[in-house]
PDB file of C-alpha atoms and ligand atoms in Angstrom:
ATOM      1  CA  MET A   1      66.166 108.590  99.278  1.00 38.00           C
ATOM      2  CA  SER A   2      68.174 111.689  98.858  1.00 41.00           C
ATOM      3  CA  GLN A   3      67.972 115.268  99.373  1.00 44.00           C
ATOM      4  CA  ALA A   4      67.480 113.088 102.384  1.00 43.00           C
ATOM      5  CA  GLN A   5      65.677 115.895 104.025  1.00 42.00           C
ATOM      6  CA  SER A   6      63.534 114.230 106.491  1.00 42.00           C
ATOM      7  CA  ARG A   7      64.486 110.589 105.891  1.00 42.00           C
ATOM      8  CA  SER A   8      67.481 110.875 108.114  1.00 43.00           C
ATOM      9  CA  CYS A   9      65.440 112.881 110.611  1.00 41.00           C
ATOM     10  CA  GLY A  10      62.107 111.098 110.204  1.00 41.00           C
ATOM     11  CA  PRO A  11      60.722 108.239 112.301  1.00 41.00           C
ATOM     12  CA  VAL A  12      63.219 105.415 112.673  1.00 42.00           C
ATOM     13  CA  GLN A  13      62.738 102.566 110.214  1.00 44.00           C
ATOM     14  CA  ALA A  14      63.807  99.037 111.064  1.00 44.00           C
ATOM     15  CA  GLY A  15      67.588  98.792 111.141  1.00 46.00           C
ATOM     16  CA  ARG A  16      68.062 102.546 111.102  1.00 48.00           C
ATOM     17  CA  THR A  17      69.655 104.549 113.854  1.00 49.00           C
ATOM     18  CA  ARG A  18      68.211 107.952 114.817  1.00 50.00           C
ATOM     19  CA  THR A  19      71.372 109.486 116.177  1.00 62.00           C
ATOM     20  CA  ALA A  20      73.759 110.343 113.377  1.00 67.00           C
ATOM     21  CA  VAL A  21      77.174 108.933 114.229  1.00 77.00           C
ATOM     22  CA  GLU A  22      80.511 109.407 112.495  1.00 86.00           C
ATOM     23  CA  VAL A  23      80.820 106.155 110.563  1.00 85.00           C
ATOM     24  CA  THR A  24      84.220 106.733 109.022  1.00 90.00           C
ATOM     25  CA  VAL A  25      87.261 108.876 109.710  1.00 91.00           C
ATOM     26  CA  GLY A  26      87.624 109.207 105.948  1.00 95.00           C
ATOM     27  CA  ARG A  27      85.716 111.451 103.561  1.00 97.00           C
ATOM     28  CA  PRO A  28      84.565 110.482 100.055  1.00 98.00           C
ATOM     29  CA  PRO A  29      85.668 112.521  97.010  1.00 98.00           C
ATOM     30  CA  GLU A  30      83.960 115.923  96.745  1.00 98.00           C
ATOM     31  CA  LEU A  31      83.753 115.580  92.965  1.00 98.00           C
ATOM     32  CA  LEU A  32      83.198 112.421  90.921  1.00 98.00           C
ATOM     33  CA  ARG A  33      83.351 112.670  87.129  1.00 98.00           C
ATOM     34  CA  LEU A  34      81.492 109.894  85.301  1.00 98.00           C
ATOM     35  CA  PRO A  35      81.162 108.951  81.620  1.00 98.00           C
ATOM     36  CA  GLY A  36      78.901 111.025  79.391  1.00 97.00           C
ATOM     37  CA  GLY A  37      79.720 114.325  81.110  1.00 97.00           C
ATOM     38  CA  LEU A  38      77.825 113.234  84.238  1.00 98.00           C
ATOM     39  CA  TRP A  39      79.260 114.525  87.516  1.00 98.00           C
ATOM     40  CA  LEU A  40      78.500 114.223  91.242  1.00 98.00           C
ATOM     41  CA  CYS A  41      79.645 117.048  93.497  1.00 98.00           C
ATOM     42  CA  ARG A  42      79.481 117.581  97.227  1.00 98.00           C
ATOM     43  CA  ARG A  43      76.262 119.481  97.990  1.00 98.00           C
ATOM     44  CA  ARG A  44      76.936 122.933  99.456  1.00 97.00           C
ATOM     45  CA  SER A  45      74.923 125.937 100.649  1.00 97.00           C
ATOM     46  CA  THR A  46      75.748 127.694  97.382  1.00 97.00           C
ATOM     47  CA  HIS A  47      73.627 125.063  95.600  1.00 97.00           C
ATOM     48  CA  ALA A  48      70.448 125.823  97.561  1.00 97.00           C
ATOM     49  CA  VAL A  49      68.663 127.882  94.881  1.00 97.00           C
ATOM     50  CA  ALA A  50      69.392 125.424  92.050  1.00 97.00           C
ATOM     51  CA  LEU A  51      68.420 122.469  94.247  1.00 98.00           C
ATOM     52  CA  ASN A  52      65.173 124.126  95.356  1.00 98.00           C
ATOM     53  CA  ARG A  53      64.298 124.818  91.722  1.00 98.00           C
ATOM     54  CA  ALA A  54      65.011 121.206  90.703  1.00 98.00           C
ATOM     55  CA  VAL A  55      62.990 119.705  93.557  1.00 98.00           C
ATOM     56  CA  ARG A  56      60.004 121.994  92.918  1.00 98.00           C
ATOM     57  CA  ALA A  57      60.075 121.076  89.216  1.00 98.00           C
ATOM     58  CA  ASN A  58      59.979 117.339  90.034  1.00 98.00           C
ATOM     59  CA  LEU A  59      57.539 117.075  92.936  1.00 98.00           C
ATOM     60  CA  ASP A  60      54.963 114.950  91.063  1.00 98.00           C
ATOM     61  CA  HIS A  61      57.738 112.520  90.053  1.00 98.00           C
ATOM     62  CA  LEU A  62      59.266 112.343  93.541  1.00 98.00           C
ATOM     63  CA  ARG A  63      56.148 112.471  95.706  1.00 98.00           C
ATOM     64  CA  PRO A  64      55.065 108.805  95.299  1.00 98.00           C
ATOM     65  CA  TRP A  65      58.334 107.573  96.806  1.00 98.00           C
ATOM     66  CA  LEU A  66      59.890 110.341  98.913  1.00 98.00           C
ATOM     67  CA  GLU A  67      58.017 111.635 101.955  1.00 97.00           C
ATOM     68  CA  TRP A  68      59.877 114.940 101.979  1.00 97.00           C
ATOM     69  CA  ALA A  69      58.405 115.700  98.530  1.00 98.00           C
ATOM     70  CA  ALA A  70      54.862 115.870  99.951  1.00 97.00           C
ATOM     71  CA  GLU A  71      55.124 119.663 100.146  1.00 97.00           C
ATOM     72  CA  ALA A  72      57.064 122.059  97.923  1.00 98.00           C
ATOM     73  CA  PRO A  73      60.081 123.198  99.982  1.00 98.00           C
ATOM     74  CA  THR A  74      60.637 126.933 100.387  1.00 98.00           C
ATOM     75  CA  ARG A  75      64.000 128.407  99.484  1.00 98.00           C
ATOM     76  CA  ALA A  76      64.638 128.939 103.180  1.00 98.00           C
ATOM     77  CA  GLN A  77      63.975 125.267 103.906  1.00 98.00           C
ATOM     78  CA  THR A  78      66.357 124.148 101.170  1.00 98.00           C
ATOM     79  CA  ALA A  79      68.965 126.636 102.389  1.00 98.00           C
ATOM     80  CA  GLU A  80      68.679 125.161 105.891  1.00 98.00           C
ATOM     81  CA  LEU A  81      68.893 121.657 104.448  1.00 98.00           C
ATOM     82  CA  THR A  82      72.123 122.427 102.591  1.00 98.00           C
ATOM     83  CA  ARG A  83      73.615 124.020 105.711  1.00 98.00           C
ATOM     84  CA  ALA A  84      72.756 120.903 107.752  1.00 97.00           C
ATOM     85  CA  GLY A  85      74.166 118.726 104.969  1.00 97.00           C
ATOM     86  CA  SER A  86      77.478 120.571 105.034  1.00 97.00           C
ATOM     87  CA  ALA A  87      77.710 120.132 108.789  1.00 96.00           C
ATOM     88  CA  ALA A  88      76.923 116.414 108.402  1.00 97.00           C
ATOM     89  CA  TRP A  89      79.725 116.055 105.850  1.00 97.00           C
ATOM     90  CA  GLU A  90      82.208 117.686 108.250  1.00 95.00           C
ATOM     91  CA  ALA A  91      80.933 115.453 111.063  1.00 95.00           C
ATOM     92  CA  GLY A  92      81.304 112.345 108.889  1.00 95.00           C
ATOM     93  CA  THR A  93      77.700 111.211 109.360  1.00 95.00           C
ATOM     94  CA  ASP A  94      76.166 111.834 105.910  1.00 96.00           C
ATOM     95  CA  PHE A  95      77.683 112.751 102.561  1.00 98.00           C
ATOM     96  CA  MET A  96      75.261 114.583 100.259  1.00 98.00           C
ATOM     97  CA  TYR A  97      75.836 114.980  96.523  1.00 98.00           C
ATOM     98  CA  LEU A  98      74.163 116.730  93.623  1.00 98.00           C
ATOM     99  CA  ALA A  99      74.197 115.284  90.109  1.00 98.00           C
ATOM    100  CA  GLY A 100      74.660 117.353  86.973  1.00 98.00           C
ATOM    101  CA  LEU A 101      75.722 117.256  83.352  1.00 97.00           C
ATOM    102  CA  ASP A 102      78.500 119.232  81.647  1.00 96.00           C
ATOM    103  CA  ALA A 103      75.956 119.832  78.877  1.00 94.00           C
ATOM    104  CA  GLU A 104      73.627 121.605  81.344  1.00 94.00           C
ATOM    105  CA  PRO A 105      75.786 124.077  83.302  1.00 92.00           C
ATOM    106  CA  GLY A 106      74.219 125.252  86.589  1.00 89.00           C
ATOM    107  CA  GLY A 107      71.444 122.650  86.368  1.00 95.00           C
ATOM    108  CA  VAL A 108      70.722 120.005  89.034  1.00 98.00           C
ATOM    109  CA  ILE A 109      69.486 116.729  87.495  1.00 98.00           C
ATOM    110  CA  GLY A 110      69.343 114.690  90.699  1.00 98.00           C
ATOM    111  CA  ALA A 111      70.749 114.113  94.150  1.00 98.00           C
ATOM    112  CA  LEU A 112      72.313 111.256  96.080  1.00 98.00           C
ATOM    113  CA  GLY A 113      73.459 110.668  99.612  1.00 98.00           C
ATOM    114  CA  LEU A 114      75.637 108.327 101.642  1.00 98.00           C
ATOM    115  CA  HIS A 115      73.916 108.035 105.018  1.00 96.00           C
ATOM    116  CA  GLY A 116      75.465 106.806 108.230  1.00 95.00           C
ATOM    117  CA  ARG A 117      72.132 105.672 109.661  1.00 93.00           C
ATOM    118  CA  ILE A 118      72.312 101.873 109.487  1.00 94.00           C
ATOM    119  CA  GLY A 119      74.877 101.243 112.209  1.00 92.00           C
ATOM    120  CA  PRO A 120      78.672 101.022 112.340  1.00 91.00           C
ATOM    121  CA  GLY A 121      80.726  99.935 109.319  1.00 95.00           C
ATOM    122  CA  ALA A 122      77.976 100.693 106.820  1.00 96.00           C
ATOM    123  CA  LEU A 123      76.465 103.430 104.687  1.00 97.00           C
ATOM    124  CA  GLU A 124      73.091 103.582 102.970  1.00 98.00           C
ATOM    125  CA  ILE A 125      72.755 105.160  99.516  1.00 98.00           C
ATOM    126  CA  GLY A 126      69.728 107.309  98.656  1.00 98.00           C
ATOM    127  CA  TYR A 127      68.988 108.858  95.255  1.00 98.00           C
ATOM    128  CA  TRP A 128      66.623 110.638  92.928  1.00 98.00           C
ATOM    129  CA  VAL A 129      66.912 111.650  89.265  1.00 98.00           C
ATOM    130  CA  ALA A 130      64.860 114.398  87.627  1.00 98.00           C
ATOM    131  CA  ALA A 131      61.901 113.177  85.563  1.00 98.00           C
ATOM    132  CA  GLY A 132      63.393 114.555  82.351  1.00 98.00           C
ATOM    133  CA  HIS A 133      66.540 112.418  82.758  1.00 98.00           C
ATOM    134  CA  VAL A 134      65.239 109.010  83.876  1.00 98.00           C
ATOM    135  CA  GLY A 135      65.844 105.755  82.025  1.00 97.00           C
ATOM    136  CA  ARG A 136      69.338 106.770  80.819  1.00 97.00           C
ATOM    137  CA  GLY A 137      71.361 104.887  83.415  1.00 98.00           C
ATOM    138  CA  ILE A 138      72.102 108.000  85.494  1.00 98.00           C
ATOM    139  CA  ALA A 139      71.008 106.562  88.870  1.00 98.00           C
ATOM    140  CA  THR A 140      72.871 103.323  88.183  1.00 98.00           C
ATOM    141  CA  ALA A 141      76.097 105.101  87.158  1.00 98.00           C
ATOM    142  CA  ALA A 142      75.906 107.506  90.092  1.00 98.00           C
ATOM    143  CA  ALA A 143      74.985 104.886  92.705  1.00 98.00           C
ATOM    144  CA  GLY A 144      77.720 102.645  91.308  1.00 98.00           C
ATOM    145  CA  ALA A 145      80.332 105.373  91.752  1.00 98.00           C
ATOM    146  CA  LEU A 146      79.132 106.107  95.297  1.00 98.00           C
ATOM    147  CA  THR A 147      79.181 102.400  96.146  1.00 98.00           C
ATOM    148  CA  GLU A 148      82.858 102.242  95.207  1.00 97.00           C
ATOM    149  CA  ALA A 149      83.609 105.503  97.018  1.00 98.00           C
ATOM    150  CA  ALA A 150      81.860 104.242 100.165  1.00 98.00           C
ATOM    151  CA  LEU A 151      83.600 100.854 100.203  1.00 97.00           C
ATOM    152  CA  ALA A 152      86.946 102.656  99.823  1.00 96.00           C
ATOM    153  CA  LEU A 153      86.366 104.571 103.077  1.00 96.00           C
ATOM    154  CA  PRO A 154      88.146 103.395 106.229  1.00 95.00           C
ATOM    155  CA  GLY A 155      85.863 101.285 108.397  1.00 94.00           C
ATOM    156  CA  ILE A 156      83.126 100.867 105.761  1.00 96.00           C
ATOM    157  CA  THR A 157      82.604  97.254 104.715  1.00 96.00           C
ATOM    158  CA  ARG A 158      78.938  97.335 103.678  1.00 97.00           C
ATOM    159  CA  VAL A 159      76.687  99.544 101.548  1.00 98.00           C
ATOM    160  CA  GLU A 160      72.907  99.205 101.448  1.00 98.00           C
ATOM    161  CA  ILE A 161      70.109 100.461  99.223  1.00 98.00           C
ATOM    162  CA  HIS A 162      66.573 100.325 100.606  1.00 98.00           C
ATOM    163  CA  CYS A 163      63.522 100.739  98.388  1.00 98.00           C
ATOM    164  CA  ASP A 164      59.867  99.881  98.582  1.00 98.00           C
ATOM    165  CA  ARG A 165      58.846  96.713  96.786  1.00 98.00           C
ATOM    166  CA  ALA A 166      56.576  98.664  94.440  1.00 98.00           C
ATOM    167  CA  ASN A 167      59.364 101.004  93.322  1.00 98.00           C
ATOM    168  CA  THR A 168      60.522  98.884  90.392  1.00 98.00           C
ATOM    169  CA  ALA A 169      62.590 101.654  88.832  1.00 98.00           C
ATOM    170  CA  SER A 170      64.560 102.019  92.047  1.00 98.00           C
ATOM    171  CA  ALA A 171      64.919  98.260  92.601  1.00 98.00           C
ATOM    172  CA  ALA A 172      66.452  97.969  89.139  1.00 98.00           C
ATOM    173  CA  VAL A 173      69.411 100.093  90.272  1.00 98.00           C
ATOM    174  CA  PRO A 174      70.960  97.834  92.995  1.00 98.00           C
ATOM    175  CA  ARG A 175      70.041  94.786  90.913  1.00 98.00           C
ATOM    176  CA  LYS A 176      72.026  96.124  87.956  1.00 98.00           C
ATOM    177  CA  LEU A 177      74.930  97.012  90.288  1.00 98.00           C
ATOM    178  CA  GLY A 178      75.196  93.436  91.514  1.00 98.00           C
ATOM    179  CA  TYR A 179      73.866  94.075  95.023  1.00 98.00           C
ATOM    180  CA  ARG A 180      72.271  91.042  96.639  1.00 98.00           C
ATOM    181  CA  LEU A 181      68.705  91.211  97.951  1.00 98.00           C
ATOM    182  CA  ASP A 182      69.370  90.447 101.618  1.00 98.00           C
ATOM    183  CA  ARG A 183      65.829  90.664 102.992  1.00 98.00           C
ATOM    184  CA  ILE A 184      62.356  92.104 102.633  1.00 98.00           C
ATOM    185  CA  THR A 185      61.148  93.856 105.765  1.00 98.00           C
ATOM    186  CA  ASP A 186      58.046  95.613 106.988  1.00 98.00           C
ATOM    187  CA  ALA A 187      58.450  99.381 106.985  1.00 97.00           C
ATOM    188  CA  ALA A 188      56.269 102.373 107.775  1.00 96.00           C
ATOM    189  CA  VAL A 189      54.404 103.609 104.689  1.00 98.00           C
ATOM    190  CA  ARG A 190      55.657 107.173 104.358  1.00 97.00           C
ATOM    191  CA  ALA A 191      54.885 108.049 100.749  1.00 98.00           C
ATOM    192  CA  PRO A 192      51.783 107.381  98.600  1.00 98.00           C
ATOM    193  CA  GLY A 193      53.412 104.828  96.260  1.00 98.00           C
ATOM    194  CA  GLU A 194      54.758 102.637  99.039  1.00 98.00           C
ATOM    195  CA  THR A 195      53.394  99.263 100.120  1.00 98.00           C
ATOM    196  CA  GLY A 196      55.211  98.975 103.479  1.00 98.00           C
ATOM    197  CA  ARG A 197      57.334  96.077 102.219  1.00 98.00           C
ATOM    198  CA  GLN A 198      60.935  97.209 101.876  1.00 98.00           C
ATOM    199  CA  LEU A 199      63.668  95.551  99.831  1.00 98.00           C
ATOM    200  CA  VAL A 200      67.081  95.706 101.522  1.00 98.00           C
ATOM    201  CA  TRP A 201      69.916  95.373  99.007  1.00 98.00           C
ATOM    202  CA  ILE A 202      73.487  94.883 100.222  1.00 98.00           C
ATOM    203  CA  LYS A 203      76.945  95.106  98.742  1.00 98.00           C
ATOM    204  CA  GLU A 204      79.972  94.190 100.870  1.00 97.00           C
ATOM    205  CA  ARG A 205      83.664  94.900 100.542  1.00 91.00           C
ATOM    206  CA  PRO A 206      85.301  91.639  99.421  1.00 80.00           C
ATOM    207  CA  PRO A 207      87.394  90.039 102.181  1.00 74.00           C
ATOM    208  CA  VAL A 208      91.071  91.105 102.097  1.00 72.00           C
ATOM    209  CA  GLY A 209      93.155  88.958  99.745  1.00 70.00           C
ATOM    210  CA  THR A 210      90.209  87.956  97.512  1.00 59.00           C
ATOM    211  CA  VAL A 211      90.118  91.083  95.327  1.00 54.00           C
ATOM    212  CA  GLY A 212      91.289  90.123  91.818  1.00 51.00           C
ATOM    213  CA  ILE A 213      91.490  86.412  92.762  1.00 47.00           C
ATOM    214  CA  CYS A 214      89.011  85.593  89.974  1.00 47.00           C
ATOM    215  CA  ARG A 215      90.394  88.009  87.402  1.00 44.00           C
TER     216      ARG A 215
HETATM  217  C1  COA B 301      64.455 105.440  90.723  1.00 96.14           C
HETATM  218  C2  COA B 301      65.183 106.460  89.907  1.00 96.14           C
HETATM  219  C3  COA B 301      66.262 107.110  90.757  1.00 96.14           C
HETATM  220  C4  COA B 301      65.839 105.730  88.716  1.00 96.14           C
HETATM  221  O1  COA B 301      66.650 106.668  88.039  1.00 96.14           O
HETATM  222  P1  COA B 301      67.180 106.383  86.553  1.00 96.14           P
HETATM  223  O2  COA B 301      68.323 107.285  86.295  1.00 96.14           O
HETATM  224  O3  COA B 301      66.049 106.370  85.613  1.00 96.14           O
HETATM  225  O4  COA B 301      67.711 104.903  86.711  1.00 96.14           O
HETATM  226  P2  COA B 301      68.541 104.073  85.623  1.00 96.14           P
HETATM  227  O5  COA B 301      68.267 104.618  84.280  1.00 96.14           O
HETATM  228  O6  COA B 301      69.920 103.974  86.074  1.00 96.14           O
HETATM  229  O7  COA B 301      67.937 102.629  85.796  1.00 96.14           O
HETATM  230  C5  COA B 301      66.654 102.491  85.964  1.00 96.14           C
HETATM  231  C6  COA B 301      66.219 101.131  85.557  1.00 96.14           C
HETATM  232  O8  COA B 301      64.912 101.039  85.946  1.00 96.14           O
HETATM  233  C7  COA B 301      64.154 100.748  84.802  1.00 96.14           C
HETATM  234  N1  COA B 301      62.977 101.518  84.966  1.00 96.14           N
HETATM  235  C8  COA B 301      62.791 102.827  84.815  1.00 96.14           C
HETATM  236  N2  COA B 301      61.520 103.130  85.078  1.00 96.14           N
HETATM  237  C9  COA B 301      60.943 101.969  85.444  1.00 96.14           C
HETATM  238  C10 COA B 301      59.671 101.619  85.896  1.00 96.14           C
HETATM  239  N3  COA B 301      58.730 102.528  86.048  1.00 96.14           N
HETATM  240  N4  COA B 301      59.425 100.327  86.188  1.00 96.14           N
HETATM  241  C11 COA B 301      60.378  99.407  86.052  1.00 96.14           C
HETATM  242  N5  COA B 301      61.627  99.664  85.681  1.00 96.14           N
HETATM  243  C12 COA B 301      61.883 100.935  85.374  1.00 96.14           C
HETATM  244  C13 COA B 301      64.913 101.218  83.623  1.00 96.14           C
HETATM  245  O9  COA B 301      64.523 100.492  82.504  1.00 96.14           O
HETATM  246  C14 COA B 301      66.296 100.909  84.074  1.00 96.14           C
HETATM  247  O10 COA B 301      66.561  99.545  83.873  1.00 96.14           O
HETATM  248  P3  COA B 301      67.359  99.074  82.553  1.00 96.14           P
HETATM  249  O11 COA B 301      68.556  99.950  82.421  1.00 96.14           O
HETATM  250  O12 COA B 301      67.671  97.639  82.879  1.00 96.14           O
HETATM  251  O13 COA B 301      66.408  99.278  81.443  1.00 96.14           O
HETATM  252  C15 COA B 301      64.245 107.554  89.353  1.00 96.14           C
HETATM  253  O14 COA B 301      63.196 106.912  88.652  1.00 96.14           O
HETATM  254  C16 COA B 301      63.651 108.431  90.449  1.00 96.14           C
HETATM  255  O15 COA B 301      64.259 109.431  90.852  1.00 96.14           O
HETATM  256  N6  COA B 301      62.446 108.093  90.945  1.00 96.14           N
HETATM  257  C17 COA B 301      61.760 108.909  91.951  1.00 96.14           C
HETATM  258  C18 COA B 301      62.463 108.950  93.289  1.00 96.14           C
HETATM  259  C19 COA B 301      62.774 107.572  93.806  1.00 96.14           C
HETATM  260  O16 COA B 301      61.997 106.648  93.665  1.00 96.14           O
HETATM  261  N7  COA B 301      63.967 107.444  94.461  1.00 96.14           N
HETATM  262  C20 COA B 301      64.364 106.191  95.047  1.00 96.14           C
HETATM  263  C21 COA B 301      63.648 105.930  96.308  1.00 96.14           C
HETATM  264  S1  COA B 301      64.090 104.323  96.952  1.00 96.14           S
END
């Protein structure tokens, strides 16, 4: 649910807060290096042109599941989005990332976000991966790294991933990361592929003193 343009500003879905609140006094890493030359970096205004190009090149792939992909964003809109994202990072309400590959310098192959919109003590992860890079484990690796980064933040004990029941590719990501399916809720249909039945996946920080107990 990233680039998270309108999702965090759109109509409130069940369990989501409208007002962005600082959910942690900490900040996640600005750069995460993952196996295979995959990296996640804090999204900045300097990325606006590359991000706009990547989104426009993937609209057909994103449109069924992401309401903000209904229209092709202008460069000015993406520039404004990245400015707002930087302010949200400083405010500690949302942490937006771009994904890329060492093998493709300057290219954006996806985007992810940690969103403080599901109440205190929790962050929701959103994501998209460019059509030309799907099915290679990129969303799973990236969401896995952000799950760990989120649960390492002060005051964050829960991470959630929400996806529509029909979005089987997306549902495979929290499943593979060992999230538990907490509930299935009714949700506003906001993109053409959606059914209005939303899967809510949850991962919690293990209680203190239990980490490593089974190792
Ligand atoms: C969902 C999305 C992020 C997955 O990205 P990805 O990098 O391909 O994901 P991964 O490769 O890590 O894992 C995807 C899993 O879904 C499976 N998958 C991929 N396409 C699938 C499909 N159409 N139906 C069912 N499963 C599918 C893959 O097989 C893989 O599972 P496996 O590793 O067990 O084989 C990507 O398809 C996307 O950006 N979609 C459009 C935007 C979107 O839906 N965002 C999420 C909104 S909730």
